[in-house]
Amino acid sequence: MKKTCLFLFLTLFFCTLFIFSHGVDAKVYVDIDSPNFQQIPIAICDFYNKTASATKSENVGAIISDGIKKDLSLTGIFNILNNKSFLESNPSDAKESIRFSDWALIGADFLLQGIITQNDKGIAADGRLFDVARGETLFHKKYFSGIKDIKILSRKIASDILLTLTNDEGDFNTKITFVSKKGSKSDLYVINYDGSELKNVTNHQSILIAPRWSPDGNLIAFTSFKDGHPAVYIRNFKNGSEKKVASFDGLNMCGAFSPDNKKLLLTLSKDGNEEIYTLEIGNLKLKRLTNNYSIDVSPVWSPDGEKIAFVSNRAGSPQIYIMDSDGNNVRRITFEGKYNTSPAWSPRGGYIAYEGLVNDKYQIFSIDEEGNRIFQLTSDASNKESPSWSPSGRQIVYVSRKSSKSKICIMNSNGSNPRVLIENINKLVMPAWSPRLK
Amino acid sequence: MKKNLTFTGILIVLIISLTIFSGCSEKKSIVKSDETKVQETVSAPAPAPAETTETATQENVSQPTETEIANEQSSLMEATAKSPISDIYFDFDSYSIHPDSREILKVNADYLLKHKVSSVVVEGHCDERGTAEYNMALGQRRAQETKKYLVNLGVNESIIKTISYGEERPLDPDNNEEAWAKNRRAHFVVNP
């Protein structure tokens, strides 16, 4: 009897353990959230062009693989091996003839090979991704595109690689808006995440601050002084129409859109001091959320819409606070340093990025929602400001400012791999990363 | 007796499993107490060096010339000089009125009371340090606190308007304490 009982309990206990340890999604090949994460070493072969020489255009295979390499390197999580280190180059038709040991020898964890055929209509590509250590095929897919759309074809393959290895869609097809200041005049600009296609958005020639994307990617809200005083505008990104939605006495400052695109957070001073409100975009109905004689500013929603993070100086210095979305249950989450502002909630939840003053410089930090763990993400001698997460939550765009010069930079969300997205003679500030665009 | 032994067995298993489970959850290292919050700052695993030099293609969109900027700056200076009442200055991240600013505000209020003034706009300004959004709010608060002080000195509330320019209209564009001190100000635009 005694033995049976013990045996039963032990069995149950180990079953539970087993279930817990195997709860991880088995589809993910590389855990890029692990603190020990190292860039994924991958070999991308030039696609082999099987077309008969008469119709064959030069280098298409290399152009496709270069596009894939560029897209993958933008994610910040791949170590793309140099083709010169490859021991074999032309892809074999059959998996059996690939010598995986050769690829392991040069340090590749994964291998992409492809074959293309061309005709008048375009290109057919046949791409295969392999796990080198196991000698397994991870995917084998066919892609088609017009000869002019090679970039799209490359991007599709790069997306498939990222999705297969990390179970994440990545940040392909996203844009970043920012404010460009020339002298005293500011306007909104937009650039693709890969640094291409810089475009002017507004022509207010005025003060423009706090641009925010709607989660569906259709609208951009901001504060502009184009009529001589600050007012909040919502701009249709596609047709360029602008609607003034808040123009009260005093300050009218734009906060973030709600996850359902229906509400906009604002900071208004119309009731005597700076308070946070929600504005229903459909009927312009206002609801006040904060009630405190202090500065309450820069509100952002949590991805689930349940909570709002904001900046308040109610304890004497600007700090990050969180409240429920109805304004109740306000709690402070930053306690280190005298100046913590610009909260940005990770789209995956859990963490809030912000800028904080340390050793007389502003740096980017991230903190968990409970305020228990802080990570300092930047540290060099320039000031870092205005963090904004990419839709995947894997990257952060921010401003790097040194004396009068300021440029837009991107880093991985753990602070690694910082790089310049755009810089020019103007002061570039307040970047906002778009959602995934269609 | 047998029952007792079974009980002890169950208890032992429970205790062991509890220990193991709580051992697992320790990984999250949550430090929490009501009075003092402990925040451990963890530096980024690989704080790579300064930014790389790779830059996006630059279409430089009509740049303002140096003289344009200089002209703007001097017109700002002139506007400040022309105003019949003087600016007041603030400490970093503060909107409280300095003792010496109180004297200036008395003189300003006196001017507004003795002259025919249709309106006065109090502009709140900040230095470039810190966050543009927070500074916009801080500038608003500086303007409002200044307005309140003037009202207490007898100036008609209805003629005073407030506007914040945050850090967007510095009087001195330099990046040093001297310039910053000049930029943290409330400025008055008097409309006769």
XYZ file of C-alpha atoms in Angstrom:
630
model
C 0.000 0.000 0.000
C 2.669 2.433 1.116
C 4.827 1.612 -1.859
C 1.973 2.006 -4.317
C 1.159 5.440 -2.952
C 4.730 6.621 -3.123
C 5.125 5.239 -6.618
C 1.947 6.977 -7.776
C 3.063 10.310 -6.379
C 6.500 10.096 -7.808
C 5.094 9.209 -11.232
C 2.718 12.160 -11.119
C 5.484 14.443 -9.978
C 7.879 13.517 -12.749
C 5.117 13.714 -15.336
C 4.486 17.299 -14.250
C 8.162 18.120 -14.517
C 8.295 16.526 -17.946
C 5.347 18.575 -19.189
C 6.882 21.785 -17.860
C 10.247 21.248 -19.422
C 8.676 20.438 -22.787
C 6.290 23.360 -22.967
C 8.651 25.253 -25.270
C 7.559 25.594 -28.876
C 9.486 22.927 -30.685
C 9.410 24.844 -33.969
C 11.975 27.406 -32.866
C 15.465 26.320 -33.923
C 17.308 29.239 -32.377
C 16.265 30.939 -29.148
C 17.167 34.539 -29.872
C 15.808 35.666 -26.499
C 18.381 33.664 -24.606
C 20.871 35.908 -22.787
C 23.657 33.775 -24.286
C 22.382 34.347 -27.798
C 25.115 34.630 -30.400
C 24.493 35.715 -33.976
C 23.357 32.788 -36.106
C 26.131 31.722 -38.513
C 24.584 31.096 -41.917
C 26.049 30.404 -45.358
C 24.093 31.851 -48.281
C 25.220 30.427 -51.623
C 24.773 32.387 -54.820
C 21.742 30.902 -56.543
C 22.811 28.628 -59.380
C 21.368 29.686 -62.730
C 20.336 26.605 -64.746
C 18.988 28.604 -67.692
C 20.489 27.980 -71.119
C 23.065 30.672 -71.829
C 21.084 32.423 -74.605
C 18.298 33.708 -72.355
C 20.401 33.964 -69.211
C 21.140 37.386 -67.740
C 24.333 37.734 -65.803
C 24.547 37.558 -62.067
C 20.841 37.088 -61.273
C 21.761 34.307 -58.867
C 24.217 36.549 -57.059
C 21.746 39.454 -57.014
C 19.129 37.267 -55.318
C 21.529 35.991 -52.688
C 22.943 39.485 -52.087
C 19.394 40.709 -51.447
C 18.811 37.885 -48.970
C 22.096 38.666 -47.212
C 21.272 42.365 -46.943
C 17.821 41.662 -45.512
C 19.113 39.093 -43.039
C 21.935 41.348 -41.863
C 19.381 44.101 -41.167
C 17.750 41.882 -38.542
C 20.942 42.082 -36.518
C 20.804 38.406 -35.520
C 22.705 36.707 -38.344
C 26.398 36.256 -38.910
C 26.535 35.904 -42.687
C 29.579 33.926 -43.675
C 31.834 35.208 -46.414
C 31.434 33.324 -49.703
C 35.221 33.199 -50.028
C 35.356 30.757 -47.134
C 33.062 28.290 -48.925
C 34.679 24.951 -49.824
C 32.068 24.232 -52.492
C 29.930 26.764 -54.310
C 27.484 25.350 -56.798
C 24.497 23.764 -55.127
C 23.998 20.098 -55.742
C 20.626 18.943 -56.965
C 20.244 16.337 -54.278
C 20.586 16.764 -50.564
C 22.582 13.537 -50.389
C 25.477 15.065 -52.286
C 25.884 18.071 -49.967
C 28.923 17.583 -47.774
C 27.545 19.011 -44.534
C 30.866 18.379 -42.773
C 32.484 20.930 -45.108
C 29.899 23.533 -44.114
C 30.293 22.703 -40.429
C 34.041 23.110 -40.851
C 33.710 26.747 -41.939
C 31.369 27.436 -39.006
C 27.965 27.441 -40.682
C 25.001 26.357 -38.540
C 22.615 26.797 -41.450
C 22.976 26.720 -45.209
C 20.843 28.225 -47.949
C 21.154 26.954 -51.506
C 19.057 27.748 -54.505
C 18.618 27.079 -58.181
C 16.986 29.496 -60.615
C 15.583 29.227 -64.091
C 14.725 32.249 -66.205
C 12.255 32.728 -69.004
C 10.515 35.708 -70.664
C 8.032 36.019 -67.828
C 10.515 36.098 -65.014
C 12.443 34.017 -62.565
C 11.614 30.754 -60.841
C 13.743 30.132 -57.779
C 13.991 26.929 -55.862
C 15.369 27.569 -52.385
C 16.429 25.091 -49.727
C 17.442 25.796 -46.138
C 19.475 23.177 -44.301
C 20.393 22.548 -40.685
C 24.099 21.763 -41.124
C 24.691 19.864 -37.868
C 21.758 17.517 -38.412
C 22.000 17.410 -42.186
C 18.280 18.107 -42.368
C 16.205 20.105 -44.822
C 14.325 22.842 -42.926
C 12.413 24.075 -45.941
C 12.275 23.522 -49.672
C 10.209 26.172 -51.450
C 9.615 27.540 -54.915
C 9.437 31.280 -55.587
C 8.432 33.209 -58.710
C 8.910 36.849 -59.620
C 9.207 39.245 -62.504
C 12.769 40.172 -63.472
C 12.233 43.642 -61.931
C 10.985 42.281 -58.610
C 14.124 40.429 -57.561
C 14.252 42.504 -54.373
C 10.790 41.235 -53.392
C 11.803 37.659 -54.163
C 14.925 37.996 -52.010
C 12.895 39.500 -49.193
C 10.385 36.636 -49.324
C 13.188 34.089 -48.975
C 14.833 36.091 -46.162
C 11.457 36.257 -44.349
C 11.050 32.494 -44.694
C 14.523 31.899 -43.261
C 13.827 34.167 -40.296
C 10.396 32.652 -39.691
C 11.721 29.083 -39.910
C 14.651 29.655 -37.561
C 13.108 32.004 -35.010
C 9.330 31.690 -35.469
C 9.257 35.467 -35.893
C 8.063 37.543 -38.834
C 10.787 40.143 -38.424
C 10.606 43.778 -39.405
C 10.680 43.531 -43.188
C 8.266 45.959 -44.879
C 8.310 48.507 -42.086
C 9.092 52.211 -42.155
C 10.420 54.721 -39.672
C 9.158 58.278 -39.417
C 11.224 60.982 -37.800
C 11.270 64.737 -37.410
C 13.876 66.708 -39.337
C 14.731 70.100 -37.842
C 16.247 72.776 -40.055
C 16.884 75.846 -37.975
C 13.595 76.499 -36.230
C 11.461 74.616 -38.755
C 10.538 70.959 -38.379
C 8.762 68.514 -40.626
C 7.992 64.834 -40.684
C 9.940 62.436 -42.910
C 9.703 58.711 -43.530
C 12.302 56.150 -44.562
C 12.192 52.404 -45.162
C 13.693 50.260 -42.422
C 16.490 49.215 -44.796
C 17.477 52.895 -45.267
C 15.942 53.252 -48.733
C 13.298 55.691 -50.033
C 13.606 58.766 -47.836
C 10.482 60.869 -48.300
C 9.087 64.102 -46.960
C 5.676 63.669 -45.266
C 4.518 67.067 -43.974
C 5.275 70.566 -45.151
C 4.325 72.563 -42.050
C 7.643 74.454 -41.729
C 6.825 74.796 -38.066
C 7.413 72.993 -34.771
C 6.393 69.365 -35.112
C 6.774 66.859 -32.282
C 5.668 63.472 -30.936
C 4.738 61.561 -34.106
C 2.948 58.213 -33.489
C 1.754 55.505 -35.883
C -1.653 53.907 -35.543
C -1.265 50.129 -35.044
C -2.945 49.473 -38.430
C -0.338 51.649 -40.160
C -2.945 53.929 -41.785
C -2.620 57.024 -39.594
C 0.067 59.169 -38.039
C -0.749 61.533 -35.180
C 1.504 64.385 -34.040
C 1.560 67.824 -32.514
C 2.209 70.728 -34.861
C 2.437 74.495 -34.306
C 1.534 75.261 -37.934
C -1.322 77.554 -36.830
C 0.884 79.322 -34.304
C -0.063 77.219 -31.310
C 0.277 73.515 -30.502
C -2.535 71.314 -31.828
C -2.857 67.573 -32.352
C -3.383 66.358 -35.912
C -4.191 62.938 -37.332
C -2.851 62.405 -40.820
C -3.947 59.709 -43.233
C -0.627 58.272 -44.307
C -1.803 57.199 -47.753
C -3.843 60.170 -49.032
C -2.139 62.862 -46.939
C -5.324 64.374 -45.507
C -4.955 65.941 -42.064
C -7.528 66.467 -39.366
C -7.048 68.706 -36.329
C -8.374 66.706 -33.353
C -7.269 68.699 -30.299
C -6.685 72.432 -30.122
C -7.519 73.531 -26.589
C -6.050 76.402 -24.579
C -2.447 75.705 -23.614
C -0.681 72.457 -24.367
C -2.067 69.872 -26.813
C 0.345 67.005 -27.044
C 0.049 63.739 -28.843
C 0.415 60.368 -27.092
C 0.018 56.843 -28.466
C -2.860 55.183 -30.315
C -4.750 52.372 -28.562
C -4.086 48.841 -29.876
C -7.573 48.807 -31.491
C -6.818 52.093 -33.371
C -9.929 53.716 -31.861
C -8.438 56.004 -29.225
C -5.549 58.405 -28.943
C -3.807 59.340 -25.700
C -3.182 63.058 -25.223
C -1.593 65.434 -22.751
C -3.677 68.596 -22.375
C -3.256 71.529 -19.990
C -6.739 72.959 -20.562
C -7.903 72.088 -17.033
C -5.065 73.975 -15.357
C -2.130 71.604 -15.531
C -0.795 68.837 -17.762
C -3.048 65.807 -17.507
C -3.487 62.649 -19.578
C -6.705 62.092 -21.534
C -8.058 59.574 -24.022
C -9.653 60.903 -27.172
C -12.115 58.720 -29.074
C -11.103 59.280 -32.655
C -14.588 58.611 -34.048
C -16.479 61.249 -32.042
C -13.637 63.272 -30.436
C -14.955 62.470 -26.951
C -12.424 63.167 -24.192
C -11.925 61.281 -20.956
C -9.494 62.481 -18.320
C -7.320 59.757 -16.762
C -4.921 61.527 -14.384
C -5.668 63.938 -11.584
C -2.483 65.230 -10.051
C -0.882 68.650 -9.734
C 2.251 67.656 -11.614
C 3.429 67.136 -15.175
C 1.888 63.958 -16.652
C 3.094 63.381 -20.198
C 4.171 60.883 -22.939
C 1.458 58.226 -22.413
C 1.711 54.860 -24.234
C -0.548 51.812 -24.149
C 0.577 48.295 -23.288
C 0.178 45.945 -26.293
C -2.903 44.333 -24.681
C -4.498 47.749 -24.072
C -4.888 47.046 -20.340
C -2.268 49.454 -19.024
C -0.747 52.838 -19.808
C 2.840 53.903 -19.115
C 3.593 57.608 -18.806
C 6.028 60.154 -17.393
C 5.188 62.098 -14.277
C 7.188 64.394 -12.026
C 4.768 63.906 -9.112
C 7.627 62.685 -6.904
C 9.854 65.660 -7.781
C 11.663 64.362 -10.867
C 10.416 62.902 -14.156
C 9.936 59.134 -13.713
C 8.074 56.345 -15.496
C 4.712 55.295 -14.039
C 2.160 52.670 -15.044
C -1.595 52.896 -14.507
C -4.572 50.786 -15.535
C -6.172 52.005 -18.767
C -9.008 53.648 -16.790
C -6.498 55.763 -14.857
C -6.625 53.723 -11.635
C -3.870 51.920 -9.781
C -0.988 54.289 -10.564
C 2.435 52.901 -9.607
C 5.950 54.130 -10.180
C 8.390 51.744 -11.882
C 11.677 53.673 -12.214
C 13.517 54.564 -9.035
C 17.099 54.938 -10.213
C 18.336 58.280 -11.508
C 16.772 61.724 -11.548
C 15.449 61.819 -15.083
C 13.629 58.925 -16.766
C 11.372 59.747 -19.727
C 10.137 58.646 -23.203
C 8.555 55.288 -22.319
C 8.005 52.883 -25.230
C 6.253 49.574 -24.579
C 7.689 46.508 -26.310
C 5.134 45.171 -28.816
C 5.752 41.727 -27.329
C 4.929 43.047 -23.875
C 6.955 42.661 -20.721
C 9.457 45.463 -21.191
C 9.405 49.237 -21.463
C 12.290 51.103 -23.102
C 13.002 54.655 -21.956
C 15.742 57.250 -21.769
C 17.453 57.987 -18.491
C 20.176 60.319 -17.263
C 23.352 58.579 -16.101
C 26.723 60.324 -15.620
C 25.299 63.495 -17.226
C 24.364 61.644 -20.427
C 21.026 60.342 -21.588
C 21.086 56.617 -22.364
C 18.500 54.051 -23.428
C 17.327 51.527 -20.838
C 14.704 48.851 -20.718
C 12.833 47.805 -17.606
C 10.328 45.050 -16.918
C 6.750 46.083 -16.187
C 7.149 45.349 -12.463
C 10.169 47.624 -12.304
C 12.472 44.931 -10.944
C 15.056 44.521 -13.652
C 16.762 47.314 -15.585
C 19.024 46.844 -18.575
C 21.225 49.718 -19.742
C 21.311 49.305 -23.520
C 23.604 52.154 -24.597
C 26.664 53.626 -22.993
C 28.971 55.640 -25.248
C 29.641 59.377 -24.993
C 26.718 60.733 -27.024
C 23.189 61.317 -25.709
C 20.618 58.692 -26.695
C 16.964 59.617 -26.824
C 13.445 58.658 -27.932
C 13.457 54.847 -28.183
C 10.819 53.190 -30.381
C 10.501 49.396 -30.800
C 10.287 47.544 -34.080
C 7.117 45.445 -34.595
C 9.067 42.248 -33.846
C 10.278 43.715 -30.567
C 13.802 42.637 -31.540
C 15.126 46.093 -32.458
C 14.942 49.651 -31.185
C 15.296 52.861 -33.182
C 16.579 55.893 -31.264
C 18.307 59.242 -31.562
C 22.017 59.681 -30.993
C 22.846 63.311 -30.226
C 26.260 64.875 -29.833
C 26.392 68.667 -29.371
C 24.179 70.066 -32.171
C 24.244 66.957 -34.335
C 21.628 64.280 -34.032
C 21.043 61.187 -36.126
C 18.697 58.207 -36.199
C 20.180 54.841 -35.192
C 18.968 51.266 -34.755
C 20.195 48.595 -32.337
C 19.121 45.125 -31.308
C 16.812 45.235 -28.296
C 19.631 43.972 -26.047
C 21.820 46.943 -27.066
C 24.058 45.025 -29.464
C 24.789 45.880 -33.101
C 24.108 49.654 -33.093
C 24.094 51.201 -36.561
C 23.138 54.491 -38.220
C 19.858 54.475 -40.156
C 20.144 58.046 -41.417
C 22.109 61.198 -40.737
C 22.421 64.458 -42.608
C 23.039 68.151 -41.975
C 19.676 68.562 -40.210
C 18.850 67.553 -36.678
C 16.980 64.264 -36.943
C 14.883 63.451 -33.894
C 11.832 61.578 -32.543
C 11.867 58.371 -34.593
C 8.732 56.207 -34.615
C 8.803 52.668 -36.008
C 5.759 51.729 -38.075
C 3.785 48.522 -37.626
C 4.158 45.878 -40.355
C 2.772 47.500 -43.500
C 0.841 45.775 -46.251
C 0.986 2.631 11.466
C 0.856 1.873 7.793
C -1.268 4.975 7.241
C 1.209 7.081 9.148
C 4.021 5.874 6.956
C 2.054 6.623 3.793
C 1.402 10.103 5.089
C 5.078 10.679 5.765
C 5.834 9.440 2.254
C 3.365 11.881 0.706
C 4.733 14.704 2.812
C 8.305 14.003 1.774
C 7.377 13.964 -1.914
C 5.430 17.196 -1.543
C 8.281 18.935 0.232
C 10.784 17.779 -2.359
C 8.616 18.929 -5.246
C 7.974 22.279 -3.597
C 11.682 22.818 -3.092
C 12.434 21.977 -6.690
C 9.677 24.205 -8.023
C 10.585 27.174 -5.874
C 14.183 26.575 -6.902
C 13.089 26.990 -10.507
C 11.214 30.193 -9.945
C 14.225 31.755 -8.275
C 15.726 32.195 -11.729
C 13.518 35.219 -12.258
C 15.209 36.915 -9.289
C 12.306 39.072 -8.346
C 13.291 41.385 -5.549
C 10.321 43.112 -4.099
C 9.431 44.897 -0.924
C 6.948 47.647 -0.301
C 9.230 50.238 1.209
C 12.402 50.006 -0.810
C 12.395 48.809 -4.370
C 15.626 47.189 -5.384
C 16.480 47.616 -9.004
C 19.415 45.749 -10.357
C 20.959 47.402 -13.323
C 22.356 44.892 -15.746
C 24.572 46.232 -18.441
C 23.856 45.035 -21.941
C 25.611 41.802 -22.844
C 27.504 43.221 -25.757
C 27.633 47.002 -25.623
C 29.201 47.300 -29.022
C 31.414 50.326 -29.613
C 30.397 53.535 -31.288
C 28.039 53.395 -34.210
C 29.187 52.034 -37.486
C 29.565 54.416 -40.323
C 27.104 52.782 -42.678
C 24.650 55.476 -43.635
C 21.490 55.551 -45.664
C 21.446 57.223 -49.015
C 21.062 60.875 -48.365
C 18.893 63.088 -50.420
C 19.560 66.324 -48.667
C 16.261 68.073 -48.640
C 16.738 71.809 -49.141
C 19.101 72.782 -46.384
C 18.795 76.116 -44.636
C 21.873 78.244 -45.132
C 23.998 79.342 -42.216
C 22.814 82.907 -42.703
C 19.165 81.878 -42.614
C 19.690 80.260 -39.253
C 21.746 83.215 -38.036
C 19.014 85.630 -39.146
C 16.378 83.667 -37.323
C 18.554 83.680 -34.263
C 19.164 87.427 -34.339
C 15.490 88.157 -34.861
C 14.775 86.078 -31.763
C 17.375 88.126 -29.866
C 15.855 91.365 -31.145
C 12.374 90.279 -30.116
C 13.706 89.620 -26.648
C 15.387 93.009 -26.497
C 12.303 94.810 -27.803
C 9.897 93.387 -25.237
C 9.154 96.161 -22.706
C 9.217 93.630 -19.896
C 12.076 91.314 -19.002
C 12.408 87.549 -19.187
C 12.746 85.445 -16.071
C 14.948 82.354 -15.781
C 14.546 78.891 -14.280
C 16.718 76.099 -12.893
C 17.087 72.838 -14.823
C 13.899 70.722 -14.706
C 12.220 73.321 -12.474
C 9.265 75.655 -12.798
C 9.476 77.365 -9.427
C 9.864 81.132 -9.549
C 13.324 82.260 -8.297
C 13.481 84.896 -5.531
C 15.235 87.328 -7.918
C 12.617 86.611 -10.593
C 9.951 87.823 -8.187
C 11.429 91.329 -8.359
C 11.369 91.207 -12.161
C 7.770 89.970 -12.158
C 6.769 92.868 -9.873
C 8.237 95.310 -12.393
C 6.544 93.448 -15.248
C 3.175 93.392 -13.487
C 3.556 97.098 -12.795
C 4.131 97.757 -16.484
C 1.092 95.678 -17.479
C -1.097 97.463 -14.933
C 0.022 100.958 -15.928
C -0.066 100.599 -19.701
C -2.924 99.898 -22.039
C -2.255 96.299 -22.925
C -4.743 94.201 -24.871
C -2.975 90.940 -24.134
C 0.299 89.428 -23.028
C 1.527 86.036 -24.105
C 3.758 84.234 -21.625
C 6.052 81.853 -23.490
C 7.654 78.977 -21.577
C 11.025 77.754 -22.875
C 13.493 75.021 -21.919
C 17.093 74.149 -22.624
C 17.885 71.384 -25.096
C 18.711 68.749 -22.506
C 16.198 66.050 -21.805
C 13.156 64.959 -23.719
C 11.382 67.212 -26.220
C 7.930 66.031 -25.059
C 8.677 66.443 -21.373
C 10.245 69.833 -22.103
C 7.101 70.889 -23.954
C 5.127 70.143 -20.784
C 7.788 71.772 -18.593
C 7.670 74.946 -20.723
C 3.892 75.019 -20.365
C 4.233 74.723 -16.600
C 6.814 77.551 -16.525
C 4.406 79.756 -18.471
C 1.499 78.837 -16.198
C 3.414 79.401 -12.965
C 4.529 82.786 -14.296
C 0.967 83.670 -15.260
C -0.251 82.707 -11.799
C 2.359 84.980 -10.227
C 1.302 87.924 -12.410
C -2.367 87.317 -11.555
C -1.505 87.325 -7.853
C 0.133 90.715 -8.431
C -3.148 92.063 -9.780
C -2.846 91.563 -13.535
C -6.174 90.659 -15.138
C -6.152 86.903 -15.769
C -8.135 87.229 -18.996
C -5.389 89.182 -20.796
C -2.685 86.577 -20.111
C -2.254 83.710 -22.547
C 0.309 80.937 -22.188
C 2.206 78.918 -24.760
C 5.069 76.475 -24.483
C 7.815 76.208 -27.066
C 9.626 73.522 -25.082
C 13.226 73.251 -26.266
C 12.320 74.223 -29.837
C 13.173 77.960 -29.734
C 16.485 78.390 -27.925
C 17.734 81.938 -27.502
C 21.324 80.696 -27.621
C 21.899 77.570 -29.739
C 25.195 76.671 -28.023
C 25.560 73.479 -26.031
C 26.962 74.728 -22.746
C 25.686 75.726 -19.312
C 25.822 79.444 -20.193
C 23.550 78.928 -23.217
C 21.252 76.525 -21.370
C 20.767 79.024 -18.531
C 19.665 81.675 -21.070
C 17.258 79.251 -22.709
C 15.379 78.185 -19.558
C 13.125 81.179 -19.532
C 9.673 82.698 -19.558
C 9.404 85.351 -22.242
C 6.648 87.975 -22.534
C 5.092 89.199 -25.769
C 3.041 92.319 -25.084
C 0.300 93.321 -27.508
C -0.692 96.961 -27.060
